[in-house]
PDB file of C-alpha atoms in Angstrom:
ATOM      1  CA  MET K   1      42.646 179.188  87.082  1.00 31.00           C
ATOM      2  CA  PRO K   2      46.064 178.012  85.869  1.00 32.00           C
ATOM      3  CA  VAL K   3      47.238 174.513  85.116  1.00 33.00           C
ATOM      4  CA  ASP K   4      50.762 173.171  84.920  1.00 35.00           C
ATOM      5  CA  ASP K   5      52.919 173.473  81.823  1.00 35.00           C
ATOM      6  CA  VAL K   6      56.152 171.778  80.866  1.00 33.00           C
ATOM      7  CA  SER K   7      59.559 173.360  81.275  1.00 34.00           C
ATOM      8  CA  PRO K   8      62.636 171.968  79.516  1.00 33.00           C
ATOM      9  CA  ASP K   9      64.505 172.480  82.786  1.00 36.00           C
ATOM     10  CA  GLY K  10      62.231 170.731  85.201  1.00 36.00           C
ATOM     11  CA  PRO K  11      58.692 169.938  86.350  1.00 35.00           C
ATOM     12  CA  LEU K  12      55.408 171.274  85.112  1.00 36.00           C
ATOM     13  CA  ARG K  13      54.759 174.928  85.995  1.00 36.00           C
ATOM     14  CA  ALA K  14      51.548 176.928  86.242  1.00 34.00           C
ATOM     15  CA  ARG K  15      50.358 179.129  83.403  1.00 39.00           C
ATOM     16  CA  PRO K  16      46.960 180.508  82.303  1.00 40.00           C
ATOM     17  CA  LEU K  17      45.061 178.455  79.741  1.00 41.00           C
ATOM     18  CA  GLN K  18      41.630 180.062  79.491  1.00 42.00           C
ATOM     19  CA  ARG K  19      42.338 181.436  76.024  1.00 45.00           C
ATOM     20  CA  ARG K  20      42.483 177.923  74.561  1.00 54.00           C
ATOM     21  CA  GLY K  21      38.719 177.575  74.914  1.00 83.00           C
ATOM     22  CA  THR K  22      37.545 174.301  73.418  1.00 90.00           C
ATOM     23  CA  LEU K  23      39.449 171.013  73.238  1.00 93.00           C
ATOM     24  CA  GLY K  24      38.611 167.809  71.427  1.00 92.00           C
ATOM     25  CA  VAL K  25      38.553 164.285  72.830  1.00 92.00           C
ATOM     26  CA  ILE K  26      38.535 161.033  70.843  1.00 89.00           C
ATOM     27  CA  ALA K  27      37.379 157.963  72.747  1.00 85.00           C
ATOM     28  CA  THR K  28      36.894 154.310  71.856  1.00 79.00           C
ATOM     29  CA  GLY K  29      34.731 151.655  73.478  1.00 68.00           C
ATOM     30  CA  SER K  30      34.358 151.860  77.243  1.00 59.00           C
ATOM     31  CA  SER K  31      36.683 154.875  77.440  1.00 63.00           C
ATOM     32  CA  ALA K  32      33.765 156.965  76.126  1.00 61.00           C
ATOM     33  CA  SER K  33      32.046 156.648  79.501  1.00 62.00           C
ATOM     34  CA  GLY K  34      34.887 155.579  81.773  1.00 75.00           C
ATOM     35  CA  PRO K  35      36.709 157.229  84.679  1.00 82.00           C
ATOM     36  CA  THR K  36      39.530 158.614  82.508  1.00 86.00           C
ATOM     37  CA  LEU K  37      37.043 160.797  80.639  1.00 88.00           C
ATOM     38  CA  HIS K  38      35.284 161.768  83.869  1.00 90.00           C
ATOM     39  CA  GLY K  39      38.609 162.859  85.360  1.00 91.00           C
ATOM     40  CA  LEU K  40      39.458 164.825  82.235  1.00 93.00           C
ATOM     41  CA  ARG K  41      36.057 166.547  82.355  1.00 93.00           C
ATOM     42  CA  ALA K  42      36.598 167.508  85.997  1.00 94.00           C
ATOM     43  CA  ALA K  43      40.046 168.925  85.227  1.00 94.00           C
ATOM     44  CA  ALA K  44      38.619 170.804  82.233  1.00 93.00           C
ATOM     45  CA  ARG K  45      35.908 172.367  84.402  1.00 92.00           C
ATOM     46  CA  GLU K  46      38.605 173.615  86.774  1.00 91.00           C
ATOM     47  CA  GLN K  47      40.304 175.320  83.838  1.00 88.00           C
ATOM     48  CA  GLU K  48      37.049 176.603  82.278  1.00 87.00           C
ATOM     49  CA  TYR K  49      37.508 174.501  79.157  1.00 88.00           C
ATOM     50  CA  SER K  50      34.816 173.041  76.964  1.00 90.00           C
ATOM     51  CA  LEU K  51      35.328 169.483  75.719  1.00 92.00           C
ATOM     52  CA  ASN K  52      33.923 168.166  72.449  1.00 91.00           C
ATOM     53  CA  VAL K  53      33.964 164.359  72.565  1.00 90.00           C
ATOM     54  CA  PHE K  54      33.932 162.057  69.526  1.00 86.00           C
ATOM     55  CA  SER K  55      33.404 158.356  70.190  1.00 84.00           C
ATOM     56  CA  VAL K  56      34.576 155.864  67.557  1.00 81.00           C
ATOM     57  CA  SER K  57      33.939 152.140  67.460  1.00 73.00           C
ATOM     58  CA  GLY K  58      37.552 151.042  67.151  1.00 61.00           C
ATOM     59  CA  HIS K  59      40.772 151.162  65.178  1.00 59.00           C
ATOM     60  CA  GLY K  60      41.058 151.451  61.410  1.00 59.00           C
ATOM     61  CA  GLY K  61      38.523 152.495  58.815  1.00 62.00           C
ATOM     62  CA  ALA K  62      37.224 155.949  58.052  1.00 72.00           C
ATOM     63  CA  ALA K  63      35.671 156.744  61.455  1.00 73.00           C
ATOM     64  CA  VAL K  64      38.885 157.762  63.190  1.00 74.00           C
ATOM     65  CA  PRO K  65      40.194 160.307  60.649  1.00 77.00           C
ATOM     66  CA  ALA K  66      36.609 161.559  60.286  1.00 83.00           C
ATOM     67  CA  ALA K  67      36.544 162.259  64.023  1.00 84.00           C
ATOM     68  CA  VAL K  68      39.745 164.277  63.743  1.00 84.00           C
ATOM     69  CA  ALA K  69      38.402 166.193  60.765  1.00 85.00           C
ATOM     70  CA  GLY K  70      35.151 166.910  62.566  1.00 88.00           C
ATOM     71  CA  LEU K  71      36.917 168.254  65.622  1.00 89.00           C
ATOM     72  CA  GLN K  72      39.198 170.407  63.484  1.00 87.00           C
ATOM     73  CA  LEU K  73      36.147 171.903  61.748  1.00 87.00           C
ATOM     74  CA  GLN K  74      34.766 172.768  65.186  1.00 89.00           C
ATOM     75  CA  GLY K  75      37.884 174.832  65.825  1.00 88.00           C
ATOM     76  CA  VAL K  76      39.313 172.932  68.791  1.00 91.00           C
ATOM     77  CA  ALA K  77      42.811 173.997  69.846  1.00 89.00           C
ATOM     78  CA  GLY K  78      44.054 170.439  70.380  1.00 91.00           C
ATOM     79  CA  ILE K  79      42.881 166.865  70.834  1.00 91.00           C
ATOM     80  CA  VAL K  80      43.212 164.356  73.671  1.00 92.00           C
ATOM     81  CA  VAL K  81      43.197 160.706  72.563  1.00 88.00           C
ATOM     82  CA  LEU K  82      41.888 158.383  75.283  1.00 85.00           C
ATOM     83  CA  ASP K  83      43.102 155.265  73.460  1.00 77.00           C
ATOM     84  CA  GLY K  84      46.867 155.666  73.145  1.00 70.00           C
ATOM     85  CA  GLN K  85      47.043 153.026  70.417  1.00 71.00           C
ATOM     86  CA  LEU K  86      45.228 155.431  68.108  1.00 76.00           C
ATOM     87  CA  LEU K  87      47.993 158.039  68.154  1.00 73.00           C
ATOM     88  CA  ALA K  88      50.036 156.518  65.325  1.00 71.00           C
ATOM     89  CA  GLU K  89      46.849 156.259  63.259  1.00 72.00           C
ATOM     90  CA  LEU K  90      45.846 159.863  63.955  1.00 75.00           C
ATOM     91  CA  ALA K  91      49.156 161.712  63.736  1.00 70.00           C
ATOM     92  CA  PRO K  92      49.356 161.723  59.896  1.00 70.00           C
ATOM     93  CA  VAL K  93      45.855 163.194  59.484  1.00 69.00           C
ATOM     94  CA  ALA K  94      45.786 165.716  62.328  1.00 73.00           C
ATOM     95  CA  GLU K  95      46.724 169.330  61.671  1.00 80.00           C
ATOM     96  CA  ILE K  96      46.532 170.343  65.331  1.00 85.00           C
ATOM     97  CA  PRO K  97      48.328 169.076  68.483  1.00 89.00           C
ATOM     98  CA  LEU K  98      47.450 165.623  69.808  1.00 86.00           C
ATOM     99  CA  VAL K  99      48.319 164.046  73.152  1.00 89.00           C
ATOM    100  CA  PRO K 100      47.413 160.719  74.758  1.00 88.00           C
ATOM    101  CA  ALA K 101      45.519 160.830  78.043  1.00 89.00           C
ATOM    102  CA  ALA K 102      47.759 160.524  81.083  1.00 90.00           C
ATOM    103  CA  SER K 103      47.057 157.501  83.267  1.00 88.00           C
ATOM    104  CA  THR K 104      47.981 155.911  86.554  1.00 90.00           C
ATOM    105  CA  ASP K 105      51.207 153.903  86.525  1.00 93.00           C
ATOM    106  CA  GLN K 106      49.473 150.534  86.230  1.00 94.00           C
ATOM    107  CA  TYR K 107      52.661 148.509  86.562  1.00 96.00           C
ATOM    108  CA  ALA K 108      53.838 150.308  89.700  1.00 97.00           C
ATOM    109  CA  GLY K 109      50.391 150.022  91.267  1.00 97.00           C
ATOM    110  CA  ALA K 110      50.342 146.267  90.725  1.00 98.00           C
ATOM    111  CA  ARG K 111      53.812 145.963  92.214  1.00 98.00           C
ATOM    112  CA  ARG K 112      52.699 147.873  95.307  1.00 98.00           C
ATOM    113  CA  ALA K 113      49.601 145.701  95.730  1.00 98.00           C
ATOM    114  CA  THR K 114      51.628 142.505  95.430  1.00 98.00           C
ATOM    115  CA  GLU K 115      54.358 143.732  97.762  1.00 98.00           C
ATOM    116  CA  HIS K 116      51.740 144.674 100.360  1.00 98.00           C
ATOM    117  CA  LEU K 117      50.380 141.128 100.366  1.00 98.00           C
ATOM    118  CA  LEU K 118      53.853 139.601 100.544  1.00 97.00           C
ATOM    119  CA  GLU K 119      54.690 141.912 103.460  1.00 96.00           C
ATOM    120  CA  LEU K 120      51.788 140.326 105.363  1.00 96.00           C
ATOM    121  CA  GLY K 121      53.748 137.066 105.313  1.00 95.00           C
ATOM    122  CA  HIS K 122      52.154 135.241 102.394  1.00 96.00           C
ATOM    123  CA  PRO K 123      54.517 132.917 100.486  1.00 97.00           C
ATOM    124  CA  THR K 124      52.869 133.926  97.205  1.00 98.00           C
ATOM    125  CA  VAL K 125      49.983 135.945  95.773  1.00 98.00           C
ATOM    126  CA  TRP K 126      47.327 134.726  93.349  1.00 98.00           C
ATOM    127  CA  HIS K 127      46.145 137.023  90.584  1.00 98.00           C
ATOM    128  CA  LEU K 128      42.638 137.596  89.288  1.00 98.00           C
ATOM    129  CA  GLY K 129      43.520 139.194  85.956  1.00 97.00           C
ATOM    130  CA  GLY K 130      41.557 141.213  83.424  1.00 94.00           C
ATOM    131  CA  PRO K 131      41.166 140.419  79.713  1.00 91.00           C
ATOM    132  CA  GLU K 132      44.483 139.474  78.113  1.00 88.00           C
ATOM    133  CA  GLU K 133      44.029 141.929  75.238  1.00 83.00           C
ATOM    134  CA  GLY K 134      43.676 144.948  77.538  1.00 81.00           C
ATOM    135  CA  PRO K 135      46.794 147.145  78.031  1.00 83.00           C
ATOM    136  CA  ALA K 136      45.884 147.912  81.656  1.00 88.00           C
ATOM    137  CA  ALA K 137      45.319 144.239  82.426  1.00 93.00           C
ATOM    138  CA  ARG K 138      48.657 143.322  80.864  1.00 94.00           C
ATOM    139  CA  ALA K 139      50.534 145.999  82.807  1.00 94.00           C
ATOM    140  CA  ARG K 140      48.942 144.965  86.097  1.00 97.00           C
ATOM    141  CA  GLU K 141      49.674 141.302  85.456  1.00 98.00           C
ATOM    142  CA  ARG K 142      53.287 142.097  84.580  1.00 98.00           C
ATOM    143  CA  GLY K 143      53.715 144.114  87.779  1.00 98.00           C
ATOM    144  CA  TRP K 144      52.325 141.213  89.830  1.00 98.00           C
ATOM    145  CA  ARG K 145      54.426 138.579  88.055  1.00 98.00           C
ATOM    146  CA  GLU K 146      57.720 140.465  88.170  1.00 98.00           C
ATOM    147  CA  THR K 147      57.241 141.293  91.854  1.00 98.00           C
ATOM    148  CA  LEU K 148      56.840 137.605  92.671  1.00 98.00           C
ATOM    149  CA  GLU K 149      59.894 136.795  90.547  1.00 98.00           C
ATOM    150  CA  ARG K 150      61.952 139.421  92.348  1.00 98.00           C
ATOM    151  CA  HIS K 151      60.979 137.922  95.715  1.00 98.00           C
ATOM    152  CA  GLY K 152      61.645 134.363  94.556  1.00 98.00           C
ATOM    153  CA  ALA K 153      58.004 133.426  95.159  1.00 98.00           C
ATOM    154  CA  GLU K 154      56.073 130.749  93.300  1.00 97.00           C
ATOM    155  CA  ILE K 155      53.934 132.176  90.475  1.00 97.00           C
ATOM    156  CA  PRO K 156      50.435 130.658  90.512  1.00 97.00           C
ATOM    157  CA  PRO K 157      48.403 130.403  87.299  1.00 97.00           C
ATOM    158  CA  VAL K 158      46.413 133.535  86.487  1.00 97.00           C
ATOM    159  CA  VAL K 159      42.666 133.278  86.946  1.00 97.00           C
ATOM    160  CA  ARG K 160      41.079 135.385  84.222  1.00 96.00           C
ATOM    161  CA  GLY K 161      38.017 137.648  84.434  1.00 96.00           C
ATOM    162  CA  ASP K 162      36.399 140.266  82.207  1.00 93.00           C
ATOM    163  CA  TRP K 163      36.389 143.197  84.713  1.00 92.00           C
ATOM    164  CA  SER K 164      32.846 142.372  85.904  1.00 94.00           C
ATOM    165  CA  ALA K 165      31.759 141.323  89.393  1.00 96.00           C
ATOM    166  CA  ARG K 166      30.129 138.252  87.831  1.00 97.00           C
ATOM    167  CA  SER K 167      33.463 137.061  86.427  1.00 97.00           C
ATOM    168  CA  GLY K 168      35.095 137.764  89.788  1.00 98.00           C
ATOM    169  CA  PHE K 169      32.496 135.591  91.506  1.00 98.00           C
ATOM    170  CA  ARG K 170      33.185 132.714  89.126  1.00 98.00           C
ATOM    171  CA  ALA K 171      36.928 133.111  89.654  1.00 98.00           C
ATOM    172  CA  GLY K 172      36.373 133.184  93.408  1.00 98.00           C
ATOM    173  CA  GLN K 173      34.466 129.901  93.229  1.00 98.00           C
ATOM    174  CA  SER K 174      37.443 128.243  91.567  1.00 97.00           C
ATOM    175  CA  LEU K 175      39.992 129.813  93.927  1.00 97.00           C
ATOM    176  CA  ALA K 176      37.997 128.824  97.013  1.00 97.00           C
ATOM    177  CA  VAL K 177      38.612 125.138  96.289  1.00 95.00           C
ATOM    178  CA  GLU K 178      42.344 125.603  95.576  1.00 93.00           C
ATOM    179  CA  SER K 179      44.703 124.763  98.405  1.00 90.00           C
ATOM    180  CA  GLY K 180      46.996 127.468  99.698  1.00 91.00           C
ATOM    181  CA  VAL K 181      45.081 130.515  98.439  1.00 96.00           C
ATOM    182  CA  GLY K 182      45.836 133.032 101.155  1.00 96.00           C
ATOM    183  CA  ALA K 183      46.295 136.244  99.169  1.00 98.00           C
ATOM    184  CA  VAL K 184      44.675 137.488  95.964  1.00 98.00           C
ATOM    185  CA  PHE K 185      45.436 140.599  93.943  1.00 98.00           C
ATOM    186  CA  SER K 186      42.436 141.421  91.760  1.00 98.00           C
ATOM    187  CA  ALA K 187      43.087 143.547  88.684  1.00 97.00           C
ATOM    188  CA  ASN K 188      40.060 145.693  89.482  1.00 95.00           C
ATOM    189  CA  ASP K 189      37.631 146.357  92.317  1.00 95.00           C
ATOM    190  CA  HIS K 190      34.511 145.037  90.597  1.00 95.00           C
ATOM    191  CA  MET K 191      36.065 141.597  90.137  1.00 97.00           C
ATOM    192  CA  ALA K 192      37.251 141.778  93.753  1.00 98.00           C
ATOM    193  CA  LEU K 193      33.635 142.353  94.817  1.00 97.00           C
ATOM    194  CA  GLY K 194      32.566 139.129  93.110  1.00 98.00           C
ATOM    195  CA  LEU K 195      35.576 137.329  94.571  1.00 98.00           C
ATOM    196  CA  LEU K 196      34.643 138.408  98.114  1.00 98.00           C
ATOM    197  CA  ALA K 197      31.074 137.188  97.592  1.00 98.00           C
ATOM    198  CA  ALA K 198      32.271 133.796  96.337  1.00 98.00           C
ATOM    199  CA  PHE K 199      34.684 133.404  99.233  1.00 98.00           C
ATOM    200  CA  ALA K 200      31.909 134.230 101.718  1.00 97.00           C
ATOM    201  CA  GLU K 201      29.578 131.710 100.062  1.00 97.00           C
ATOM    202  CA  ALA K 202      32.314 129.050 100.337  1.00 97.00           C
ATOM    203  CA  GLY K 203      32.806 129.785 104.050  1.00 96.00           C
ATOM    204  CA  MET K 204      36.096 131.678 103.603  1.00 96.00           C
ATOM    205  CA  ARG K 205      36.200 134.799 105.740  1.00 95.00           C
ATOM    206  CA  VAL K 206      38.262 137.777 104.610  1.00 97.00           C
ATOM    207  CA  PRO K 207      40.599 138.781 106.200  1.00 96.00           C
ATOM    208  CA  ARG K 208      40.658 135.812 108.596  1.00 95.00           C
ATOM    209  CA  ASP K 209      41.209 133.144 105.910  1.00 96.00           C
ATOM    210  CA  ALA K 210      42.584 135.229 103.039  1.00 97.00           C
ATOM    211  CA  HIS K 211      43.621 138.753 102.134  1.00 98.00           C
ATOM    212  CA  VAL K 212      42.342 140.539  99.030  1.00 98.00           C
ATOM    213  CA  VAL K 213      43.565 143.691  97.263  1.00 98.00           C
ATOM    214  CA  GLY K 214      41.821 145.358  94.324  1.00 98.00           C
ATOM    215  CA  PHE K 215      42.676 148.133  91.882  1.00 96.00           C
ATOM    216  CA  ASP K 216      40.887 151.440  91.071  1.00 92.00           C
ATOM    217  CA  ASP K 217      39.342 152.491  94.422  1.00 93.00           C
ATOM    218  CA  VAL K 218      35.843 152.800  93.034  1.00 89.00           C
ATOM    219  CA  PRO K 219      33.526 154.816  95.326  1.00 89.00           C
ATOM    220  CA  GLU K 220      31.848 151.628  96.594  1.00 93.00           C
ATOM    221  CA  ALA K 221      35.122 149.940  97.617  1.00 95.00           C
ATOM    222  CA  ALA K 222      35.041 151.426 101.129  1.00 96.00           C
ATOM    223  CA  TYR K 223      31.611 149.817 101.648  1.00 97.00           C
ATOM    224  CA  PHE K 224      32.336 146.298 100.409  1.00 97.00           C
ATOM    225  CA  ALA K 225      32.067 143.515 103.006  1.00 94.00           C
ATOM    226  CA  PRO K 226      34.760 143.777 104.200  1.00 96.00           C
ATOM    227  CA  PRO K 227      35.947 147.225 103.020  1.00 97.00           C
ATOM    228  CA  LEU K 228      38.454 146.647 100.234  1.00 98.00           C
ATOM    229  CA  THR K 229      42.159 147.411 100.246  1.00 98.00           C
ATOM    230  CA  THR K 230      42.913 148.744  96.784  1.00 98.00           C
ATOM    231  CA  ILE K 231      45.135 150.820  94.525  1.00 97.00           C
ATOM    232  CA  ARG K 232      43.684 154.306  94.061  1.00 95.00           C
ATOM    233  CA  GLN K 233      43.818 155.966  90.655  1.00 91.00           C
ATOM    234  CA  ASP K 234      43.585 159.756  90.747  1.00 91.00           C
ATOM    235  CA  PHE K 235      41.789 160.410  87.475  1.00 90.00           C
ATOM    236  CA  VAL K 236      41.447 164.145  88.079  1.00 92.00           C
ATOM    237  CA  ALA K 237      45.217 164.474  88.588  1.00 92.00           C
ATOM    238  CA  ALA K 238      45.695 162.517  85.370  1.00 92.00           C
ATOM    239  CA  GLY K 239      43.306 164.910  83.647  1.00 93.00           C
ATOM    240  CA  ARG K 240      45.278 167.907  84.868  1.00 93.00           C
ATOM    241  CA  GLN K 241      48.503 166.374  83.600  1.00 92.00           C
ATOM    242  CA  THR K 242      46.890 165.674  80.229  1.00 93.00           C
ATOM    243  CA  LEU K 243      45.787 169.299  79.920  1.00 92.00           C
ATOM    244  CA  ALA K 244      49.275 170.476  80.867  1.00 90.00           C
ATOM    245  CA  ALA K 245      50.843 168.327  78.141  1.00 90.00           C
ATOM    246  CA  LEU K 246      48.320 169.489  75.546  1.00 91.00           C
ATOM    247  CA  ALA K 247      48.831 173.141  76.502  1.00 89.00           C
ATOM    248  CA  ALA K 248      52.556 172.693  76.014  1.00 89.00           C
ATOM    249  CA  ARG K 249      52.050 171.123  72.579  1.00 87.00           C
ATOM    250  CA  ILE K 250      49.716 173.958  71.575  1.00 88.00           C
ATOM    251  CA  ASP K 251      52.415 176.450  72.527  1.00 86.00           C
ATOM    252  CA  GLY K 252      55.133 174.469  70.743  1.00 84.00           C
ATOM    253  CA  VAL K 253      56.877 173.497  73.988  1.00 83.00           C
ATOM    254  CA  ALA K 254      58.394 170.037  74.458  1.00 76.00           C
ATOM    255  CA  ALA K 255      56.123 167.735  76.455  1.00 72.00           C
ATOM    256  CA  PRO K 256      56.380 164.098  77.565  1.00 70.00           C
ATOM    257  CA  ALA K 257      54.986 161.628  75.032  1.00 68.00           C
ATOM    258  CA  TRP K 258      53.053 159.826  77.742  1.00 72.00           C
ATOM    259  CA  GLY K 259      52.118 161.033  81.218  1.00 80.00           C
ATOM    260  CA  THR K 260      51.670 158.855  84.292  1.00 86.00           C
ATOM    261  CA  VAL K 261      50.314 159.544  87.762  1.00 90.00           C
ATOM    262  CA  GLU K 262      51.529 157.736  90.865  1.00 91.00           C
ATOM    263  CA  ALA K 263      49.300 154.958  92.205  1.00 93.00           C
ATOM    264  CA  GLU K 264      48.355 155.002  95.893  1.00 95.00           C
ATOM    265  CA  LEU K 265      47.792 151.977  98.135  1.00 97.00           C
ATOM    266  CA  VAL K 266      44.676 152.423 100.311  1.00 97.00           C
ATOM    267  CA  VAL K 267      44.653 149.863 103.133  1.00 98.00           C
ATOM    268  CA  ARG K 268      41.267 148.728 104.453  1.00 98.00           C
ATOM    269  CA  GLU K 269      39.892 145.696 106.280  1.00 97.00           C
ATOM    270  CA  SER K 270      40.336 143.140 103.478  1.00 98.00           C
ATOM    271  CA  SER K 271      44.070 143.084 104.242  1.00 97.00           C
ATOM    272  CA  ARG K 272      44.253 144.849 107.572  1.00 90.00           C
ATOM    273  CA  CYS K 273      44.537 141.886 109.979  1.00 72.00           C
ATOM    274  CA  LEU K 274      46.790 138.900 110.098  1.00 60.00           C
ATOM    275  CA  ARG K 275      45.170 135.678 108.942  1.00 52.00           C
ATOM    276  CA  GLY K 276      43.832 133.498 111.698  1.00 51.00           C
ATOM    277  CA  ALA K 277      43.144 136.491 113.946  1.00 48.00           C
TER     278      ALA K 277
END
């Protein structure tokens, strides 16, 4: 089966890639078992690729160039780097094409989530943010903040979590006692799950008393109580785009330095009704 390639004159176009055989992947931390890698694996199966994955503990040191060297010895045609911050570290030591993994447009997704809540008539939107050091968390927070600024809305203080449902529950306990919390954009679905549980424990019913929007559209999100409105990330589409960019680099064709996939708002019961209904 073909995947898309890059044309200097326009969008990606289909071309056969089976001859490229085996590709390398370098992952760090949670990316070694996360949805980006799963999406890339699914896209690779469609194209009849094999993926050899090296997981490294972090930036710097000998582990990262050793991973590149190991993959090169295995004869991979190119390497996908799941942690984009590693590219500058890897480029000087790699003798084969490298590309970062494509990802959902985190900023645009956060803007859409925030706009959706404002469109429901809320004067502002609170944010349950991820860890400050995380690029995705920063992009989602920036999208939320700049959307409120553009609408002239008050910007509440960020309540910080660590991506886990437990941290979302603790954040929800603090938000439940704040006055005027009618809309919350959670930076991921797992924290939103904890938030919903804390609100329910405090006697706040969603969507009657507040609206909640998450991010990711994890498989369980449709079965939360209530089902969660969220921003869907299409990890398989991102994987296909990553393979297209790497194929172009292998062939010496110009390719975008960083690929993004459009985020999709999926509306469910957690923001479906007007408050007070």
